[in-house]
Coordinates of N, CA and C and ligand atoms in Angstrom, one line a residue:
M321 N 74.4 157.2 -5.8 CA 74.1 158.6 -6.1 C 73.1 159.2 -5.1
V322 N 73.2 160.5 -4.9 CA 72.3 161.2 -4.0 C 71.6 162.3 -4.8
N323 N 70.3 162.2 -4.9 CA 69.6 163.2 -5.7 C 68.5 163.9 -4.9
I324 N 68.6 165.2 -4.9 CA 67.8 166.1 -4.1 C 66.9 167.0 -4.9
V325 N 65.6 167.1 -4.6 CA 64.8 168.1 -5.2 C 64.7 169.3 -4.2
L326 N 65.1 170.5 -4.6 CA 65.0 171.7 -3.8 C 63.7 172.4 -4.2
F327 N 62.8 172.5 -3.2 CA 61.4 172.8 -3.6 C 61.0 174.1 -2.8
G328 N 60.2 174.9 -3.4 CA 59.7 176.1 -2.7 C 59.3 177.1 -3.7
P329 N 58.5 178.1 -3.3 CA 57.9 179.1 -4.2 C 59.0 180.0 -4.8
P330 N 58.7 180.8 -5.9 CA 59.7 181.7 -6.4 C 60.1 182.7 -5.3
G331 N 61.4 182.9 -5.1 CA 61.9 183.8 -4.1 C 62.2 183.1 -2.7
A332 N 62.0 181.8 -2.7 CA 62.2 181.1 -1.4 C 63.7 181.0 -1.0
G333 N 64.6 181.2 -2.0 CA 66.0 181.1 -1.7 C 66.6 179.9 -2.2
K334 N 66.0 179.3 -3.2 CA 66.5 178.0 -3.8 C 67.9 178.1 -4.4
G335 N 68.0 179.2 -5.2 CA 69.3 179.4 -5.8 C 70.4 179.6 -4.8
T336 N 70.2 180.4 -3.8 CA 71.2 180.7 -2.8 C 71.6 179.5 -2.0
Q337 N 70.6 178.7 -1.6 CA 70.8 177.6 -0.8 C 71.4 176.4 -1.6
S338 N 71.0 176.4 -2.9 CA 71.6 175.2 -3.7 C 73.1 175.4 -3.8
E339 N 73.6 176.6 -3.9 CA 75.0 176.8 -4.0 C 75.7 176.2 -2.7
K340 N 75.1 176.4 -1.6 CA 75.7 175.9 -0.3 C 75.6 174.4 -0.3
I341 N 74.5 173.9 -0.7 CA 74.3 172.4 -0.7 C 75.4 171.7 -1.6
I342 N 75.5 172.3 -2.8 CA 76.5 171.8 -3.8 C 77.9 171.8 -3.2
E343 N 78.2 172.9 -2.5 CA 79.6 173.0 -1.9 C 79.8 171.9 -0.9
K344 N 78.8 171.7 0.0 CA 78.9 170.7 1.1 C 78.8 169.2 0.6
Y345 N 77.9 169.0 -0.3 CA 77.6 167.6 -0.7 C 78.1 167.2 -2.1
G346 N 78.7 168.1 -2.8 CA 79.4 167.8 -4.1 C 78.4 167.3 -5.2
L347 N 77.2 167.9 -5.2 CA 76.3 167.5 -6.2 C 76.3 168.4 -7.4
K348 N 75.8 167.9 -8.5 CA 75.7 168.7 -9.8 C 74.4 169.5 -9.8
H349 N 74.4 170.8 -10.0 CA 73.3 171.6 -10.0 C 72.5 171.6 -11.3
I350 N 71.2 171.5 -11.3 CA 70.4 171.7 -12.5 C 69.2 172.6 -12.1
S351 N 69.3 173.8 -12.7 CA 68.2 174.8 -12.5 C 67.5 175.0 -13.9
T352 N 66.3 174.5 -14.0 CA 65.6 174.6 -15.3 C 65.4 176.1 -15.6
G353 N 65.2 177.0 -14.6 CA 65.1 178.4 -14.9 C 66.4 179.0 -15.6
D354 N 67.5 178.6 -15.0 CA 68.8 179.0 -15.5 C 69.0 178.5 -16.9
L355 N 68.6 177.2 -17.1 CA 68.8 176.6 -18.5 C 68.0 177.3 -19.5
F356 N 66.7 177.7 -19.1 CA 65.9 178.4 -20.0 C 66.4 179.8 -20.3
R357 N 66.9 180.5 -19.3 CA 67.5 181.8 -19.5 C 68.7 181.7 -20.5
K358 N 69.5 180.6 -20.4 CA 70.6 180.5 -21.2 C 70.1 180.3 -22.7
H359 N 69.1 179.4 -22.9 CA 68.6 179.2 -24.2 C 68.0 180.5 -24.8
L360 N 67.4 181.3 -23.9 CA 66.8 182.5 -24.4 C 67.9 183.5 -24.8
G361 N 69.0 183.5 -24.0 CA 70.1 184.4 -24.4 C 70.8 184.0 -25.7
E362 N 70.8 182.7 -25.9 CA 71.5 182.2 -27.1 C 70.5 182.2 -28.3
G363 N 69.2 182.5 -28.1 CA 68.2 182.5 -29.2 C 68.0 181.1 -29.8
T364 N 68.1 180.1 -29.0 CA 67.8 178.7 -29.6 C 66.3 178.5 -29.8
D365 N 66.0 177.4 -30.5 CA 64.6 177.1 -30.8 C 63.9 176.9 -29.4
L366 N 64.6 176.1 -28.5 CA 64.0 175.9 -27.2 C 63.7 177.2 -26.5
G367 N 64.6 178.1 -26.6 CA 64.5 179.4 -25.9 C 63.2 180.1 -26.5
K368 N 63.1 180.0 -27.8 CA 61.9 180.7 -28.4 C 60.6 180.1 -28.0
K369 N 60.6 178.7 -27.8 CA 59.4 178.0 -27.3 C 59.0 178.5 -25.9
A370 N 60.1 178.8 -25.1 CA 59.8 179.1 -23.6 C 59.5 180.5 -23.4
Q371 N 60.0 181.4 -24.3 CA 60.0 182.8 -24.0 C 58.6 183.4 -23.6
S372 N 57.5 183.1 -24.4 CA 56.3 183.8 -24.1 C 55.7 183.4 -22.7
F373 N 56.0 182.1 -22.4 CA 55.5 181.6 -21.1 C 56.3 182.3 -19.9
M374 N 57.6 182.4 -20.1 CA 58.4 183.0 -19.1 C 58.1 184.5 -18.9
D375 N 57.9 185.1 -20.1 CA 57.6 186.6 -20.0 C 56.3 186.8 -19.3
N376 N 55.4 185.9 -19.3 CA 54.1 186.1 -18.6 C 54.0 185.4 -17.3
G377 N 55.1 184.9 -16.8 CA 55.1 184.3 -15.4 C 54.5 182.9 -15.4
K378 N 54.2 182.3 -16.6 CA 53.5 181.0 -16.7 C 54.5 179.9 -16.8
L379 N 54.1 178.7 -16.4 CA 55.0 177.6 -16.6 C 55.2 177.2 -18.0
V380 N 56.4 176.8 -18.4 CA 56.6 176.3 -19.8 C 56.0 174.9 -19.8
P381 N 55.4 174.5 -21.0 CA 54.8 173.2 -21.1 C 55.7 172.0 -20.7
D382 N 55.1 171.0 -20.0 CA 55.8 169.9 -19.5 C 56.8 169.3 -20.5
H383 N 56.3 169.0 -21.7 CA 57.2 168.2 -22.6 C 58.4 168.9 -22.9
V384 N 58.4 170.3 -23.0 CA 59.6 171.1 -23.3 C 60.6 171.0 -22.2
V385 N 60.1 171.1 -20.9 CA 61.0 171.1 -19.7 C 61.6 169.7 -19.6
I386 N 60.7 168.6 -19.7 CA 61.2 167.3 -19.5 C 62.2 166.9 -20.5
G387 N 62.0 167.3 -21.8 CA 63.0 167.0 -22.8 C 64.4 167.7 -22.5
M388 N 64.3 168.9 -22.0 CA 65.6 169.6 -21.6 C 66.3 168.9 -20.5
V389 N 65.5 168.4 -19.5 CA 66.2 167.7 -18.3 C 66.7 166.4 -18.8
D390 N 66.0 165.7 -19.7 CA 66.5 164.4 -20.2 C 67.9 164.6 -20.9
D391 N 68.0 165.7 -21.7 CA 69.2 166.0 -22.4 C 70.3 166.3 -21.4
F392 N 70.0 167.0 -20.4 CA 71.0 167.4 -19.3 C 71.5 166.2 -18.6
L393 N 70.6 165.3 -18.3 CA 71.1 164.1 -17.5 C 71.9 163.2 -18.5
N394 N 71.6 163.1 -19.7 CA 72.4 162.3 -20.7 C 73.8 162.9 -20.9
D395 N 73.8 164.3 -20.8 CA 75.1 165.0 -21.0 C 76.0 165.0 -19.7
N396 N 75.4 164.6 -18.6 CA 76.2 164.7 -17.3 C 76.2 163.4 -16.6
T397 N 76.7 162.3 -17.2 CA 76.7 161.0 -16.5 C 78.0 161.0 -15.6
G398 N 78.1 160.1 -14.7 CA 79.3 160.0 -13.8 C 79.3 161.0 -12.7
E399 N 78.2 161.7 -12.4 CA 78.2 162.7 -11.3 C 77.9 161.9 -10.0
K400 N 78.2 162.5 -8.8 CA 77.9 161.9 -7.5 C 76.4 162.0 -7.3
G401 N 75.7 162.9 -7.9 CA 74.3 163.1 -7.7 C 73.9 164.5 -8.2
F402 N 72.6 164.8 -8.1 CA 72.1 166.0 -8.7 C 71.2 166.8 -7.6
I403 N 71.3 168.1 -7.8 CA 70.3 168.9 -7.0 C 69.4 169.6 -8.0
F404 N 68.1 169.2 -8.0 CA 67.1 169.8 -8.9 C 66.5 171.0 -8.3
D405 N 66.7 172.1 -9.0 CA 66.3 173.4 -8.5 C 65.3 174.0 -9.5
G406 N 64.0 174.2 -9.0 CA 63.0 174.7 -9.9 C 62.4 173.6 -10.8
F407 N 62.6 172.4 -10.5 CA 62.1 171.2 -11.3 C 62.1 170.1 -10.3
P408 N 61.0 169.2 -10.3 CA 59.8 169.3 -11.0 C 58.8 170.3 -10.5
R409 N 58.0 171.0 -11.4 CA 57.1 172.0 -10.9 C 55.6 171.5 -11.2
T410 N 55.4 170.4 -11.7 CA 54.1 169.8 -11.9 C 54.2 168.3 -11.5
V411 N 53.1 167.7 -11.2 CA 53.1 166.2 -10.9 C 53.6 165.4 -12.1
A412 N 53.2 165.9 -13.3 CA 53.6 165.2 -14.5 C 55.1 165.2 -14.7
Q413 N 55.7 166.4 -14.3 CA 57.2 166.5 -14.3 C 57.8 165.5 -13.3
A414 N 57.2 165.5 -12.1 CA 57.8 164.6 -11.0 C 57.7 163.1 -11.5
E415 N 56.6 162.7 -12.1 CA 56.5 161.4 -12.6 C 57.6 161.1 -13.7
A416 N 57.7 162.1 -14.6 CA 58.7 161.9 -15.7 C 60.1 161.9 -15.1
L417 N 60.4 162.6 -14.0 CA 61.7 162.6 -13.4 C 62.0 161.2 -12.9
D418 N 61.0 160.6 -12.2 CA 61.3 159.2 -11.7 C 61.7 158.3 -12.8
E419 N 61.0 158.5 -14.0 CA 61.3 157.6 -15.1 C 62.7 157.9 -15.7
L420 N 63.0 159.2 -15.8 CA 64.3 159.6 -16.3 C 65.4 159.0 -15.5
L421 N 65.3 159.2 -14.1 CA 66.3 158.7 -13.2 C 66.4 157.2 -13.2
A422 N 65.3 156.5 -13.4 CA 65.3 155.0 -13.4 C 66.1 154.6 -14.6
K423 N 66.1 155.3 -15.7 CA 66.9 155.0 -16.9 C 68.4 155.0 -16.6
H424 N 68.7 155.9 -15.6 CA 70.1 156.0 -15.2 C 70.4 155.2 -13.9
E425 N 69.4 154.3 -13.6 CA 69.5 153.4 -12.4 C 69.7 154.2 -11.1
T426 N 69.0 155.3 -10.9 CA 69.0 156.0 -9.7 C 67.6 156.6 -9.4
S427 N 67.5 157.3 -8.3 CA 66.2 157.9 -7.9 C 66.3 159.1 -7.0
I428 N 65.2 159.8 -6.7 CA 65.2 160.9 -5.8 C 65.4 160.4 -4.3
N429 N 66.3 160.9 -3.6 CA 66.4 160.6 -2.2 C 65.5 161.4 -1.3
C430 N 65.5 162.7 -1.6 CA 64.6 163.6 -0.7 C 64.2 164.9 -1.4
M431 N 63.0 165.4 -1.0 CA 62.6 166.7 -1.5 C 62.7 167.6 -0.3
L432 N 63.5 168.6 -0.5 CA 63.7 169.6 0.6 C 62.8 170.8 0.3
M433 N 61.9 171.1 1.2 CA 60.9 172.1 1.0 C 61.2 173.4 1.8
L434 N 61.5 174.5 1.1 CA 61.7 175.7 1.8 C 60.4 176.5 2.0
E435 N 60.0 176.7 3.3 CA 58.7 177.4 3.5 C 58.9 178.9 3.9
V436 N 58.3 179.7 3.1 CA 58.4 181.2 3.2 C 57.0 181.8 3.1
P437 N 56.6 182.7 4.0 CA 55.3 183.4 3.8 C 55.2 184.2 2.5
H438 N 54.0 184.3 1.9 CA 53.9 185.0 0.6 C 54.3 186.4 0.6
E439 N 53.9 187.2 1.6 CA 54.3 188.6 1.6 C 55.8 188.8 1.6
E440 N 56.5 187.9 2.3 CA 58.0 188.0 2.3 C 58.5 187.6 0.9
L441 N 57.8 186.7 0.2 CA 58.3 186.3 -1.2 C 58.2 187.5 -2.1
K442 N 57.1 188.2 -2.1 CA 56.9 189.4 -3.0 C 58.0 190.4 -2.7
K443 N 58.2 190.7 -1.5 CA 59.3 191.7 -1.1 C 60.6 191.3 -1.6
R444 N 61.0 190.0 -1.5 CA 62.3 189.5 -1.9 C 62.4 189.6 -3.4
L445 N 61.3 189.2 -4.1 CA 61.4 189.2 -5.6 C 61.6 190.6 -6.2
L446 N 60.8 191.5 -5.6 CA 60.9 192.9 -6.1 C 62.3 193.4 -5.8
E447 N 62.8 193.1 -4.7 CA 64.2 193.5 -4.3 C 65.2 192.9 -5.2
R448 N 65.1 191.6 -5.5 CA 66.0 190.9 -6.5 C 65.9 191.5 -7.8
G449 N 64.7 191.9 -8.3 CA 64.5 192.5 -9.6 C 65.3 193.8 -9.8
K450 N 65.6 194.5 -8.7 CA 66.3 195.8 -8.9 C 67.7 195.5 -9.4
T451 N 68.3 194.3 -9.1 CA 69.7 194.0 -9.5 C 69.9 192.9 -10.4
S452 N 68.9 191.9 -10.5 CA 69.1 190.7 -11.2 C 68.9 190.9 -12.7
G453 N 68.2 192.0 -13.1 CA 67.9 192.2 -14.5 C 66.8 191.3 -15.0
R454 N 66.2 190.5 -14.1 CA 65.1 189.6 -14.5 C 63.8 190.3 -14.6
A455 N 63.3 190.4 -15.9 CA 62.0 191.1 -16.1 C 60.9 190.6 -15.2
D456 N 61.0 189.2 -15.0 CA 59.8 188.6 -14.3 C 59.9 188.9 -12.8
D457 N 61.0 189.5 -12.3 CA 61.1 189.9 -10.9 C 60.7 191.4 -10.7
Q458 N 60.4 192.1 -11.8 CA 60.3 193.6 -11.6 C 58.8 194.0 -11.6
N459 N 57.9 193.1 -11.8 CA 56.5 193.5 -12.0 C 55.6 192.7 -11.0
E460 N 54.9 193.5 -10.2 CA 54.2 192.8 -9.1 C 53.1 191.9 -9.7
E461 N 52.5 192.3 -10.8 CA 51.4 191.5 -11.4 C 52.0 190.1 -11.9
K462 N 53.2 190.1 -12.5 CA 53.9 188.9 -12.9 C 54.3 188.0 -11.7
I463 N 54.7 188.7 -10.7 CA 55.1 187.9 -9.4 C 53.9 187.2 -8.9
N464 N 52.7 187.9 -8.9 CA 51.5 187.3 -8.4 C 51.1 186.1 -9.3
I465 N 51.3 186.2 -10.6 CA 51.0 185.1 -11.5 C 51.9 183.9 -11.1
R466 N 53.2 184.2 -10.9 CA 54.1 183.1 -10.6 C 53.7 182.4 -9.3
I467 N 53.3 183.2 -8.3 CA 53.0 182.6 -7.0 C 51.7 181.7 -7.2
Q468 N 50.7 182.2 -8.0 CA 49.5 181.5 -8.3 C 49.8 180.2 -9.0
E469 N 50.7 180.2 -10.0 CA 51.1 179.0 -10.8 C 51.7 178.0 -9.7
Y470 N 52.5 178.5 -8.8 CA 53.1 177.7 -7.8 C 52.0 177.0 -7.0
L471 N 51.1 177.8 -6.5 CA 50.0 177.2 -5.6 C 49.2 176.2 -6.4
N472 N 48.8 176.5 -7.7 CA 47.9 175.7 -8.4 C 48.6 174.4 -8.9
K473 N 49.8 174.6 -9.5 CA 50.4 173.5 -10.2 C 51.5 172.8 -9.5
T474 N 52.3 173.6 -8.7 CA 53.5 173.1 -8.2 C 53.3 172.5 -6.8
L475 N 52.5 173.1 -6.0 CA 52.3 172.6 -4.6 C 51.9 171.1 -4.6
P476 N 51.0 170.6 -5.5 CA 50.7 169.2 -5.5 C 51.9 168.3 -5.6
V477 N 53.0 168.8 -6.1 CA 54.2 168.0 -6.2 C 54.7 167.6 -4.8
A478 N 54.4 168.4 -3.8 CA 54.8 168.1 -2.4 C 54.1 166.8 -2.0
S479 N 52.8 166.7 -2.3 CA 52.0 165.5 -1.9 C 52.6 164.3 -2.6
F480 N 53.0 164.5 -3.9 CA 53.6 163.4 -4.6 C 54.8 162.8 -3.8
Y481 N 55.7 163.7 -3.4 CA 56.9 163.2 -2.6 C 56.5 162.8 -1.2
E482 N 55.5 163.4 -0.6 CA 55.1 163.0 0.7 C 54.6 161.6 0.7
Q483 N 53.9 161.2 -0.3 CA 53.4 159.8 -0.4 C 54.5 158.9 -0.5
Q484 N 55.7 159.3 -1.0 CA 56.8 158.4 -1.1 C 57.7 158.5 0.1
G485 N 57.2 159.3 1.1 CA 58.0 159.5 2.4 C 59.3 160.2 2.2
K486 N 59.4 161.1 1.2 CA 60.7 161.7 0.9 C 60.8 163.2 1.2
I487 N 59.8 163.7 2.0 CA 59.8 165.2 2.2 C 60.6 165.6 3.4
C488 N 61.4 166.7 3.3 CA 62.0 167.3 4.5 C 61.6 168.8 4.5
K489 N 60.9 169.3 5.5 CA 60.5 170.7 5.5 C 61.5 171.6 6.3
V490 N 61.8 172.7 5.8 CA 62.7 173.7 6.4 C 62.2 175.1 6.3
K491 N 62.2 175.9 7.4 CA 61.8 177.2 7.4 C 62.8 178.1 6.6
G492 N 62.3 178.8 5.5 CA 63.2 179.5 4.7 C 63.3 181.0 5.1
V493 N 63.1 181.3 6.4 CA 63.2 182.7 6.8 C 64.3 182.8 7.9
G494 N 65.1 183.8 7.8 CA 66.2 184.0 8.8 C 67.5 184.3 8.0
S495 N 68.7 184.1 8.6 CA 69.9 184.3 7.9 C 70.2 183.2 7.0
I496 N 71.0 183.5 5.9 CA 71.3 182.4 4.9 C 72.0 181.3 5.6
D497 N 73.0 181.6 6.5 CA 73.7 180.5 7.1 C 72.8 179.7 8.1
G498 N 71.9 180.4 8.8 CA 71.0 179.7 9.7 C 70.1 178.8 9.0
I499 N 69.6 179.2 7.8 CA 68.7 178.4 7.0 C 69.5 177.1 6.5
F500 N 70.7 177.4 6.1 CA 71.6 176.3 5.6 C 71.9 175.3 6.7
A501 N 72.1 175.8 7.9 CA 72.4 174.8 9.0 C 71.2 173.9 9.2
D502 N 70.0 174.4 9.1 CA 68.7 173.6 9.2 C 68.7 172.6 8.1
I503 N 69.0 173.1 6.9 CA 69.0 172.2 5.7 C 69.9 171.1 5.9
A504 N 71.2 171.4 6.3 CA 72.2 170.4 6.4 C 71.8 169.3 7.5
A505 N 71.2 169.8 8.6 CA 70.8 168.9 9.7 C 69.7 168.0 9.1
S506 N 68.8 168.6 8.4 CA 67.7 167.8 7.8 C 68.2 166.8 6.8
L507 N 69.1 167.2 6.0 CA 69.6 166.2 5.0 C 70.4 165.1 5.7
D508 N 71.3 165.5 6.6 CA 72.1 164.5 7.3 C 71.2 163.5 8.0
A509 N 70.1 164.0 8.7 CA 69.2 163.1 9.4 C 68.6 162.1 8.4
H510 N 68.2 162.7 7.2 CA 67.5 161.9 6.2 C 68.5 160.8 5.7
F511 N 69.7 161.2 5.5 CA 70.7 160.2 4.9 C 71.1 159.1 5.9
K512 N 71.0 159.5 7.2 CA 71.4 158.5 8.2 C 70.2 157.5 8.4
A513 N 69.0 157.9 8.1 CA 67.8 157.1 8.4 C 67.8 155.8 7.5
Ligands
AMP1241 P1 62.9 180.2 -12.1 O1 64.2 180.8 -12.4 O2 63.0 178.8 -11.6 O3 62.1 181.1 -11.3 O4 62.1 180.0 -13.5 C1 61.8 181.1 -14.3 C2 60.7 180.8 -15.3 O5 61.2 179.7 -16.1 C3 59.4 180.3 -14.7 O6 58.6 181.3 -14.3 C4 58.9 179.4 -15.8 O7 58.3 180.3 -16.8 C5 60.1 178.8 -16.4 N1 60.4 177.5 -15.7 C6 61.5 177.2 -15.0 N2 61.5 175.9 -14.6 C7 60.3 175.4 -15.0 C8 59.7 174.1 -14.9 N3 60.2 173.1 -14.2 N4 58.4 174.0 -15.5 C9 57.9 174.9 -16.2 N5 58.4 176.2 -16.4 C10 59.6 176.4 -15.8

């Protein structure tokens, strides 16, 4: 199996690039943000637990996210591999992911880090908010909170994978296809090594 963590701040282009990675490498996509939005839409208990955190731009508590990912992995056995999008977002989640994957006798191959300057992120998120219908993309204050959550809680996850020698950095600015070409080159090099 090949398992990739797609990493980067909100608005880095993780959703867009994961579609292209899935197409080329045939991986199963798991976006914890999408799963939460689905639960919210369906009014499930899990959705209710996540709602206030999401509405305020804060991270949902680790145990809620980890339980949801555990269920997803158990429901999707027999895949070629996974692309994790928006997860793990804390070191505790990264540690839990290693344990969950070990249960399925697999592990993370690489963490792909999309690097984008903060001013560019805000611009992109506000622009996306005009059409995505996502309340958390329409308000500058909430965008700032999400970027702060990323800097405080999520960025340390990069060191976690760096210590394991699994990090690949890619500049997330430029055309979608140009960024993808860099991602593919980085992944191919990583898989050949
Ligand atoms: P996203 O679509 O990845 O930007 O996620 C939207 C929101 O869902 C985030 O602002 C968080 O409130 C919540 N969320 C998604 N993934 C996670 C995660 N791995 N850990 C905690 N909260 C998450």
